[in-house]
Coordinates of C-alpha atoms in Angstrom, one line a residue:
M1 CA 87.7 149.8 93.6
Y2 CA 85.6 150.2 96.7
I3 CA 82.1 151.9 97.0
L4 CA 81.0 152.7 100.8
L5 CA 77.4 152.3 101.3
A6 CA 75.9 153.8 104.4
S7 CA 72.7 155.1 105.8
G8 CA 72.3 159.1 104.4
P9 CA 71.7 162.2 106.3
E10 CA 67.7 161.8 106.3
A11 CA 65.9 158.7 107.1
G12 CA 65.1 157.0 103.9
Q13 CA 68.3 157.8 102.5
A14 CA 71.3 155.9 101.4
C15 CA 75.0 157.5 100.8
L16 CA 77.2 155.8 98.0
L17 CA 80.8 157.0 98.2
L18 CA 83.7 156.1 95.7
L19 CA 86.9 155.1 97.4
D20 CA 90.1 154.5 96.0
A21 CA 92.8 151.5 97.1
A22 CA 93.6 153.5 100.2
G23 CA 90.0 153.9 101.5
Q24 CA 90.1 157.9 100.2
P25 CA 87.0 159.3 98.8
A26 CA 87.4 159.7 94.7
A27 CA 84.2 161.4 94.2
E28 CA 81.6 163.4 96.0
P29 CA 79.1 161.4 97.8
R30 CA 76.0 160.6 96.2
I31 CA 72.4 160.6 98.0
V32 CA 69.8 158.4 96.8
A33 CA 66.6 157.5 98.1
R34 CA 66.0 153.8 99.3
P35 CA 63.3 153.2 96.6
D36 CA 66.1 154.1 93.9
L37 CA 68.8 152.2 95.6
S38 CA 68.7 149.0 94.0
D39 CA 68.8 150.8 90.6
A40 CA 72.1 152.7 91.6
V41 CA 73.6 149.8 93.0
S42 CA 72.9 147.7 89.9
A43 CA 74.4 150.4 87.6
L44 CA 77.3 150.7 89.7
E45 CA 77.9 146.8 90.0
R46 CA 78.0 146.7 86.3
R47 CA 79.9 149.4 85.4
N48 CA 82.6 149.3 88.3
R49 CA 82.3 145.6 89.7
P50 CA 83.6 147.3 93.0
R51 CA 84.0 145.7 96.5
W52 CA 80.9 147.3 98.6
V53 CA 81.8 148.2 101.9
W54 CA 79.2 148.3 104.5
Q55 CA 78.7 148.1 108.3
R56 CA 76.7 144.7 107.8
A57 CA 75.7 142.7 104.8
Q58 CA 72.3 141.7 106.4
A59 CA 71.6 145.5 107.0
W60 CA 71.7 146.2 103.2
Y61 CA 71.8 143.1 101.0
P62 CA 68.5 141.4 101.7
E63 CA 66.9 144.8 100.4
L64 CA 69.0 144.5 97.2
L65 CA 68.1 140.6 96.7
S66 CA 64.2 141.6 96.8
A67 CA 64.8 143.9 94.1
G68 CA 66.8 141.3 91.9
V69 CA 70.1 142.9 92.5
T70 CA 73.3 140.8 93.3
V71 CA 76.9 142.1 94.0
E72 CA 79.9 140.0 93.2
R73 CA 82.3 141.2 96.5
C74 CA 82.0 143.4 99.7
H75 CA 83.8 144.0 102.9
D76 CA 81.7 143.7 105.7
L77 CA 83.0 145.9 108.6
S78 CA 81.4 144.2 111.5
L79 CA 82.6 140.7 110.5
C80 CA 86.2 142.1 109.8
Q81 CA 86.2 144.2 113.2
A82 CA 85.4 141.0 115.4
I83 CA 88.7 139.3 113.5
L84 CA 91.0 142.1 113.6
A85 CA 90.3 143.1 117.1
A86 CA 91.4 139.7 118.4
A87 CA 94.0 138.7 116.0
E88 CA 97.4 137.9 117.2
S89 CA 98.8 139.3 113.9
T90 CA 97.5 142.9 114.6
A91 CA 98.4 143.3 118.3
G92 CA 101.2 145.9 117.0
T93 CA 99.2 147.8 115.0
G94 CA 97.2 150.0 117.1
Y95 CA 93.8 148.6 116.1
P96 CA 91.5 148.6 119.0
R97 CA 91.6 145.3 121.0
E98 CA 88.5 145.3 123.1
V99 CA 86.9 141.9 122.2
P100 CA 85.7 140.2 125.5
P101 CA 86.7 136.6 126.3
A102 CA 84.3 133.9 125.2
A103 CA 82.3 132.2 128.1
E104 CA 83.1 128.8 126.8
P105 CA 85.0 127.0 124.0
F106 CA 83.1 127.2 120.5
E107 CA 80.0 128.9 122.2
P108 CA 77.7 130.6 119.6
R109 CA 77.8 134.5 119.7
G110 CA 75.8 137.3 118.4
L111 CA 72.5 135.3 118.6
V112 CA 70.1 137.5 120.4
D113 CA 70.4 141.3 119.1
P114 CA 71.5 141.6 115.5
A115 CA 73.0 145.1 116.5
Q116 CA 75.4 143.3 118.8
D117 CA 77.2 141.1 116.2
S118 CA 80.3 143.1 117.1
L119 CA 81.8 145.9 119.1
F120 CA 81.7 148.1 116.1
E121 CA 77.8 147.8 115.9
A122 CA 77.3 148.1 119.5
A123 CA 79.2 151.3 119.3
T124 CA 77.7 153.0 116.3
G125 CA 74.2 151.7 117.9
A126 CA 71.1 150.4 116.2
R127 CA 70.6 153.4 113.8
G128 CA 73.7 152.3 112.0
A129 CA 76.6 154.4 111.5
G130 CA 77.0 157.4 109.2
P131 CA 79.5 157.4 106.1
E132 CA 82.1 159.2 108.3
E133 CA 82.2 156.5 110.8
L134 CA 82.2 154.1 108.4
L135 CA 85.1 155.6 106.3
A136 CA 87.3 155.9 109.6
E137 CA 86.6 152.3 110.6
F138 CA 87.3 151.2 107.0
R139 CA 90.8 153.3 106.8
A140 CA 91.7 151.7 110.1
Q141 CA 91.1 148.2 109.1
L142 CA 93.1 148.7 106.0
Q143 CA 95.8 149.9 108.1
A144 CA 95.5 147.2 110.5
I145 CA 95.9 144.5 107.6
R146 CA 98.9 146.4 106.1
A147 CA 100.5 146.7 109.3
S148 CA 99.9 143.0 110.3
T149 CA 102.4 140.4 110.4
R150 CA 101.0 138.5 108.1
P151 CA 98.8 140.7 105.9
A152 CA 98.2 138.2 103.1
R153 CA 96.8 135.7 105.0
L154 CA 94.5 138.0 106.8
Q155 CA 93.5 139.7 103.8
L156 CA 92.5 136.3 102.5
L157 CA 90.6 135.6 106.0
L158 CA 88.6 138.7 105.8
A159 CA 87.5 138.5 102.2
A160 CA 86.6 134.8 102.6
E161 CA 84.4 135.7 105.7
S162 CA 82.9 138.8 103.7
A163 CA 82.1 136.4 100.7
G164 CA 80.3 134.3 103.5
A165 CA 77.9 137.4 104.4
L166 CA 76.9 137.5 100.6
V167 CA 76.3 133.8 100.6
A168 CA 74.3 133.8 104.0
A169 CA 71.9 136.3 102.9
E170 CA 71.5 134.8 99.2
M171 CA 70.9 131.5 100.8
Q172 CA 68.4 133.1 103.2
H173 CA 66.8 134.9 100.1
T174 CA 66.7 131.5 98.1
G175 CA 65.7 129.1 100.6
V176 CA 66.0 125.4 100.9
P177 CA 63.3 123.4 99.0
W178 CA 61.1 122.4 101.2
R179 CA 57.9 120.1 100.7
A180 CA 55.3 121.0 103.6
D181 CA 53.2 118.2 102.5
L182 CA 55.8 115.5 103.0
H183 CA 56.6 117.3 106.3
E184 CA 53.0 117.1 107.5
K185 CA 52.9 113.3 106.3
L186 CA 56.2 112.9 108.4
L187 CA 54.8 114.6 111.4
V188 CA 51.4 112.4 111.4
E189 CA 53.3 109.1 110.9
A190 CA 55.7 109.9 114.0
L191 CA 53.4 111.7 116.1
G192 CA 49.6 111.0 115.1
P193 CA 47.3 113.9 113.8
R194 CA 48.2 117.4 114.7
P195 CA 46.7 118.3 118.1
P196 CA 44.7 121.4 118.7
G197 CA 46.3 124.3 120.7
T198 CA 49.4 123.1 122.8
Q199 CA 48.0 119.4 123.6
R200 CA 50.2 116.6 123.2
P201 CA 49.9 114.6 120.1
A202 CA 48.6 111.3 120.3
K203 CA 51.4 109.0 120.2
M204 CA 53.3 111.3 122.8
E205 CA 50.2 110.9 125.0
A206 CA 50.0 107.1 124.5
L207 CA 53.6 107.1 125.7
A208 CA 52.9 109.2 128.7
A209 CA 50.2 106.8 129.7
Q210 CA 52.4 103.9 129.4
L211 CA 55.2 105.6 131.6
R212 CA 52.8 106.6 134.4
E213 CA 51.8 102.8 134.4
K214 CA 55.2 101.5 134.5
L215 CA 56.3 104.0 137.5
G216 CA 52.8 103.3 139.1
V217 CA 51.8 106.9 139.4
A218 CA 48.5 108.5 138.3
T219 CA 50.1 111.8 137.1
V220 CA 53.6 112.7 136.0
N221 CA 54.7 115.3 133.5
P222 CA 57.4 114.1 131.4
D223 CA 58.2 117.5 130.2
S224 CA 59.2 118.5 133.5
P225 CA 62.5 117.6 134.5
Q226 CA 62.1 118.0 138.0
E227 CA 58.6 116.4 138.2
L228 CA 60.0 113.5 136.1
L229 CA 62.9 113.1 138.4
R230 CA 61.1 112.9 141.5
A231 CA 58.5 110.3 139.8
L232 CA 61.8 108.1 139.0
H233 CA 63.1 108.3 142.6
R234 CA 59.7 107.5 143.8
A235 CA 59.7 104.4 141.8
G236 CA 63.2 103.5 142.7
I237 CA 65.0 104.6 140.0
E238 CA 68.3 106.4 141.1
A239 CA 68.8 108.6 138.1
K240 CA 70.9 111.4 138.6
S241 CA 69.2 113.6 135.9
A242 CA 66.6 113.1 133.2
R243 CA 68.9 113.2 130.3
S244 CA 68.6 110.4 127.7
W245 CA 72.2 109.3 127.7
E246 CA 71.7 108.5 131.5
L247 CA 68.7 107.2 131.3
Q248 CA 69.6 104.7 128.7
E249 CA 72.0 103.1 131.2
I250 CA 69.0 102.0 133.4
D251 CA 67.4 98.7 133.4
H252 CA 63.7 99.4 134.3
P253 CA 60.6 98.9 132.5
A254 CA 59.6 102.5 132.5
I255 CA 62.8 103.8 130.7
E256 CA 61.9 102.5 127.1
P257 CA 58.6 104.6 127.1
L258 CA 60.3 107.4 128.5
L259 CA 63.3 107.4 126.0
A260 CA 60.4 107.0 123.0
Y261 CA 58.6 110.0 124.6
K262 CA 61.7 112.5 124.8
K263 CA 62.8 111.4 121.2
L264 CA 59.1 112.6 120.0
S265 CA 58.9 115.2 122.1
R266 CA 62.4 116.6 120.6
L267 CA 60.6 116.3 117.3
F268 CA 57.3 117.9 118.4
S269 CA 58.9 121.0 119.3
A270 CA 62.0 121.3 117.3
N271 CA 60.3 120.5 114.1
G272 CA 56.7 120.0 114.5
W273 CA 53.8 122.1 113.1
F274 CA 54.3 125.0 114.6
W275 CA 57.9 125.3 112.9
L276 CA 56.3 124.6 109.9
D277 CA 53.9 127.3 110.1
Q278 CA 56.6 129.6 111.2
W279 CA 59.4 128.9 108.9
V280 CA 58.4 127.4 105.8
R281 CA 56.8 129.7 103.1
H282 CA 56.0 129.0 99.5
G283 CA 58.0 125.8 99.4
R284 CA 61.1 127.3 101.0
F285 CA 62.7 127.0 104.3
R286 CA 64.3 130.4 104.9
P287 CA 66.5 131.1 107.8
E288 CA 69.0 133.5 109.1
Y289 CA 72.6 132.4 109.1
V290 CA 75.1 133.9 111.6
V291 CA 78.6 134.1 109.5
G292 CA 81.5 133.3 112.0
G293 CA 78.8 133.0 115.0
V294 CA 80.9 130.6 116.9
V295 CA 84.4 131.3 118.0
S296 CA 86.1 129.1 116.0
G297 CA 84.8 130.8 112.6
R298 CA 81.9 128.1 112.0
W299 CA 78.6 129.3 111.2
A300 CA 75.4 129.5 113.3
S301 CA 71.9 130.0 112.5
R302 CA 69.5 132.8 114.4
G303 CA 66.0 130.8 114.8
G304 CA 64.8 127.9 112.8
G305 CA 67.5 125.2 113.7
A306 CA 69.0 125.6 110.0
L307 CA 72.4 124.0 111.0
Q308 CA 70.3 121.0 113.0
I309 CA 68.0 119.6 110.2
P310 CA 67.2 116.0 112.0
K311 CA 67.0 112.7 110.3
Q312 CA 63.4 112.5 110.8
V313 CA 62.2 115.6 108.7
R314 CA 65.0 115.3 106.0
A315 CA 62.6 113.6 103.5
A316 CA 60.9 117.0 103.3
V317 CA 64.1 118.9 101.9
H318 CA 62.9 117.7 98.4
A319 CA 64.2 119.0 95.1
D320 CA 61.6 120.8 92.6
P321 CA 60.4 119.0 89.5
G322 CA 63.0 118.4 86.9
H323 CA 65.9 119.2 89.6
K324 CA 68.2 117.7 91.8
L325 CA 70.0 118.2 95.1
I326 CA 73.8 117.7 95.0
V327 CA 74.8 117.4 98.5
A328 CA 78.6 117.7 98.5
D329 CA 80.5 116.6 101.9
A330 CA 84.1 117.4 102.5
A331 CA 85.9 114.1 103.3
Q332 CA 87.6 113.9 106.8
L333 CA 88.4 117.6 106.4
E334 CA 89.7 118.5 110.0
P335 CA 92.4 115.8 109.9
R336 CA 93.5 116.7 106.5
V337 CA 93.5 120.3 107.6
L338 CA 96.1 119.2 110.7
A339 CA 98.2 117.5 108.1
A340 CA 98.4 120.7 106.1
L341 CA 99.1 123.0 108.9
A342 CA 101.7 120.8 110.4
Q343 CA 103.5 120.2 106.9
D344 CA 103.6 116.6 107.9
S345 CA 104.7 115.0 104.6
K346 CA 103.8 111.4 105.8
M347 CA 100.3 112.4 106.9
A348 CA 100.0 114.2 103.7
E349 CA 101.0 111.1 101.9
A350 CA 98.2 109.2 103.9
A351 CA 95.7 111.9 102.9
Q352 CA 96.1 111.0 99.0
S353 CA 93.6 108.4 99.5
S354 CA 90.0 109.2 99.4
D355 CA 89.8 107.6 103.0
L356 CA 92.5 109.2 105.1
Y357 CA 91.8 107.0 108.3
A358 CA 92.6 103.7 105.9
G359 CA 95.9 105.6 104.7
I360 CA 96.9 106.3 108.2
A361 CA 95.8 102.5 109.4
A362 CA 98.1 101.2 106.6
Q363 CA 101.0 103.3 107.7
G364 CA 101.3 102.8 111.7
F365 CA 98.5 100.6 112.8
G366 CA 98.8 97.4 110.9
G367 CA 95.8 98.5 108.7
D368 CA 93.3 98.6 111.4
R369 CA 91.3 101.7 110.4
A370 CA 89.0 101.7 113.4
K371 CA 92.3 102.4 115.6
A372 CA 93.6 105.1 113.4
K373 CA 90.4 106.9 113.6
V374 CA 90.3 106.9 117.4
A375 CA 94.0 107.8 117.8
L376 CA 93.7 110.9 115.1
L377 CA 90.4 112.2 116.3
G378 CA 92.0 111.9 120.0
A379 CA 94.8 114.0 119.1
I380 CA 92.6 116.7 117.6
Y381 CA 90.2 116.9 120.3
G382 CA 92.3 116.0 123.4
A383 CA 91.0 112.4 124.1
T384 CA 94.3 111.3 125.7
T385 CA 92.9 108.6 128.1
G386 CA 91.4 105.2 127.5
E387 CA 91.7 103.5 123.9
S388 CA 92.7 107.0 122.5
G389 CA 95.6 107.5 125.0
R390 CA 96.8 104.1 124.6
L391 CA 97.5 104.7 120.9
M392 CA 98.9 108.0 121.1
P393 CA 102.2 107.0 121.4
Q394 CA 102.0 105.0 118.0
L395 CA 100.6 108.2 116.5
A396 CA 103.2 110.4 117.7
R397 CA 106.0 108.6 116.6
T398 CA 104.3 108.0 112.9
Y399 CA 103.4 111.8 112.9
P400 CA 105.6 113.7 115.0
R401 CA 104.8 117.2 113.3
A402 CA 101.0 116.7 113.2
V403 CA 100.9 115.3 116.7
G404 CA 103.6 118.1 117.9
L405 CA 101.3 120.9 116.2
V406 CA 98.3 120.1 118.4
E407 CA 100.1 119.3 121.7
E408 CA 101.9 122.8 121.4
A409 CA 98.4 124.3 120.9
A410 CA 97.3 122.7 123.8
R411 CA 100.0 123.8 126.1
A412 CA 99.8 127.2 124.9
G413 CA 96.3 127.1 125.8
E414 CA 97.3 125.7 129.5
R415 CA 99.6 128.8 130.0
G416 CA 96.7 131.2 129.1
E417 CA 97.7 132.0 125.8
V418 CA 96.0 132.5 122.5
V419 CA 96.4 130.6 119.6
S420 CA 95.7 131.2 115.7
T421 CA 94.1 129.3 112.8
F422 CA 96.5 129.4 109.6
L423 CA 94.8 132.6 108.0
G424 CA 94.9 134.0 111.1
R425 CA 91.7 134.4 113.5
S426 CA 92.6 133.9 117.1
S427 CA 91.1 132.3 119.8
P428 CA 89.5 134.2 122.7
P429 CA 91.6 135.2 125.5
P430 CA 91.3 133.3 129.2
S431 CA 88.6 135.1 131.3
A432 CA 89.8 137.1 134.3
A433 CA 88.0 134.2 136.6
W434 CA 90.7 131.8 134.9
R435 CA 93.5 133.5 135.4
T436 CA 92.8 134.1 139.1
A437 CA 92.1 130.6 139.4
Q438 CA 95.6 130.0 138.1
Q439 CA 97.3 132.3 140.9
T440 CA 96.0 130.2 143.8
T441 CA 98.1 128.6 146.3
N442 CA 95.7 126.7 147.9
E443 CA 96.3 122.8 147.2
Q444 CA 92.9 121.8 146.9
E445 CA 92.0 124.9 144.7
Q446 CA 95.0 124.2 142.6
R447 CA 93.6 120.7 141.8
W448 CA 90.4 122.6 140.1
A449 CA 92.7 125.3 138.6
D450 CA 94.6 122.5 136.8
N451 CA 91.5 121.0 135.4
L452 CA 90.7 124.2 134.1
A453 CA 94.0 124.8 132.4
R454 CA 93.4 121.3 131.0
S455 CA 90.1 122.2 129.9
R456 CA 91.6 125.3 127.9
G457 CA 94.3 123.3 126.5
R458 CA 91.7 120.9 124.9
F459 CA 89.7 123.9 123.6
T460 CA 93.3 125.6 122.0
R461 CA 94.3 122.2 120.9
N462 CA 91.0 121.8 118.7
F463 CA 90.6 125.4 117.9
V464 CA 93.9 125.7 115.6
V465 CA 92.3 122.7 113.6
Q466 CA 88.5 123.4 113.7
G467 CA 89.1 127.1 112.9
S468 CA 91.6 126.4 110.0
A469 CA 89.0 123.9 108.7
A470 CA 86.1 126.6 108.9
E471 CA 88.7 128.8 106.9
W472 CA 88.9 126.1 103.8
A473 CA 85.2 125.6 104.2
S474 CA 84.5 129.6 103.6
C475 CA 87.0 129.8 100.9
W476 CA 85.4 127.0 99.5
L477 CA 81.7 128.3 99.5
A478 CA 83.3 131.6 98.1
E479 CA 84.8 130.1 94.9
L480 CA 81.6 127.9 94.5
R481 CA 79.8 131.0 94.4
R482 CA 82.1 132.6 92.2
A483 CA 81.9 129.8 89.9
L484 CA 78.2 129.6 89.8
R485 CA 78.0 133.3 89.2
S486 CA 80.1 133.0 86.2
R487 CA 77.6 129.9 84.9
P488 CA 74.2 131.6 85.2
E489 CA 72.9 129.4 82.4
L490 CA 73.4 126.1 84.5
G491 CA 70.3 127.7 86.9
A492 CA 71.8 126.4 90.1
E493 CA 71.3 127.7 93.3
L494 CA 73.4 127.6 96.7
V495 CA 70.9 126.6 99.2
F496 CA 72.5 125.0 102.3
F497 CA 75.8 125.2 104.0
L498 CA 76.9 123.2 107.2
H499 CA 80.5 123.2 108.5
D500 CA 82.0 120.8 105.7
E501 CA 78.8 120.1 103.4
V502 CA 77.2 122.4 100.7
M503 CA 73.9 121.8 99.1
V504 CA 73.2 123.1 95.4
H505 CA 69.7 122.9 93.9
C506 CA 69.9 122.6 90.3
P507 CA 68.1 121.5 86.9
E508 CA 68.7 117.7 86.2
T509 CA 70.3 118.5 83.0
H510 CA 73.1 120.4 84.5
V511 CA 74.1 118.1 87.5
A512 CA 77.4 116.8 85.9
Q513 CA 78.7 120.4 84.9
V514 CA 77.6 121.5 88.5
S515 CA 79.3 118.7 90.3
T516 CA 82.6 119.6 88.4
L517 CA 82.3 122.9 89.7
I518 CA 81.8 121.9 93.1
A519 CA 85.1 119.6 93.1
E520 CA 87.1 122.3 91.1
A521 CA 86.1 125.0 94.0
A522 CA 87.4 122.5 96.5
Q523 CA 90.6 122.3 94.8
S524 CA 90.8 126.2 94.3
A525 CA 90.3 126.7 98.1
K526 CA 93.1 124.5 99.0
D527 CA 95.3 126.2 96.4
L528 CA 94.4 129.8 97.9
I529 CA 95.3 128.9 101.5
Y530 CA 98.1 126.3 101.2
G531 CA 99.2 126.8 97.8
R532 CA 101.3 123.6 96.2
A533 CA 101.3 121.8 99.4
P534 CA 100.9 118.1 98.6
I535 CA 97.6 117.5 100.4
N536 CA 94.3 116.3 99.0
F537 CA 90.8 117.6 99.8
P538 CA 88.3 115.3 98.3
V539 CA 84.4 115.9 98.5
T540 CA 81.9 113.2 98.0
L541 CA 78.8 114.0 96.0
A542 CA 75.5 112.4 96.4
V543 CA 73.0 113.6 93.8
V544 CA 69.6 112.8 95.4
D545 CA 65.7 114.0 95.1
H546 CA 65.5 114.6 99.1
Y547 CA 67.8 115.4 101.6
D548 CA 67.7 111.7 103.4
E549 CA 68.9 110.0 100.4
A550 CA 72.5 111.9 100.8
K551 CA 73.5 110.2 104.0

């Protein structure tokens, strides 16, 4: 059963419409005032256990969560539209295909204007779509799924994506446990006392003074790349940029204080006192996650840097008294996904071990784990030169199906074709500029076109693996959410998710039960996607008081 939730005919109203399995209205619309919405949704959730259909979970669910109401399932029309409009499997269904190509591989998207997360939302405008528009879109999506070449897989992908929308809103509402006092202490230890206004902290200012002394200049602003680069050149340092990775290769007395300054500057700007004041309230860090915010299906975040909590401040992520943090990490996820995608039985055999690289080393690299890792990651990410390129023939002889899969994805990308994940998320098509470059007859321009083709091949090579890994992680997250909802007595909270890592905050007395649920959810995710395939997806668990103890 579905229930459509949309804006009502007047401001301050909401419309609830019961739908049958085909998306047809099964009752008259019900109009409720927004202050009464949470009670109405709660009653319908208890009685019907429907799948809620709405334009965007973020537009409705936070309001319900604030009123203490949660829902079990939803269909997020905007997230599903983005997948369906680009999917190869819906190309012949008549569903609108107006998705623009991404400018860069794995580029975050939809991070500026929440109303522009999808073409559907852009078309309906900031006011939100009415029930008629949403109903028409929902029916079109159901038809596209049914008429697609792989409806079962596509339906699972859309269900997992929509479940992610619920998890994202719930994690934002719950927040990551964060000790502001510990964060303050870490900042003082690293930077010195909090400076007034926009002044530099004492330790950064001391390093800036050292830098000026070593460069022999009276003034230089190390926060200005242009000014810094000019000062370096005047001191005889032939740096091409002020980037840390390049500066590390230079032997000069000024480099050490400069690199130390840049490290502290990143901490001060990204997670300093201003960040703490802005993002941590009542002992919790509550960022807004963007489900499917990267073209491969990985999540992004809108403000706060939720997916980039640096090691320097992880000690501030601290369990409440009487609680623990369970940090679960899917071990070597992408190589295991590759084995499942390729149905490579020999690689699957190696993946039965908790250390896949050790298993691969034993099968084809004389037990040298380092070489096995370099070779396999080179195959996934397209590193075909140097050590990785030298080891590739051995990897291809040992695992022809796995290497063949990523090689074919790379060739498809070089030809300008679209590739898809296991469940059906498709890569963006190449841009018009890319296609124009491939049509050149000029010899010099042809070299540039070939470089563009190879670059796109590296993107599509990794897309099929990274995107399929994101699907498994989404199903893992959804299965874990379902398991924790079925055991409310455990008092466990999902508080953080990062690609292949999940953090749960729970009472210390229930750590064992929750740990079991996390591991079982990983197995359930594998069964949902790959069925009885002989592949293992183990998770490593760290039970800690604060996040920096986990890694």
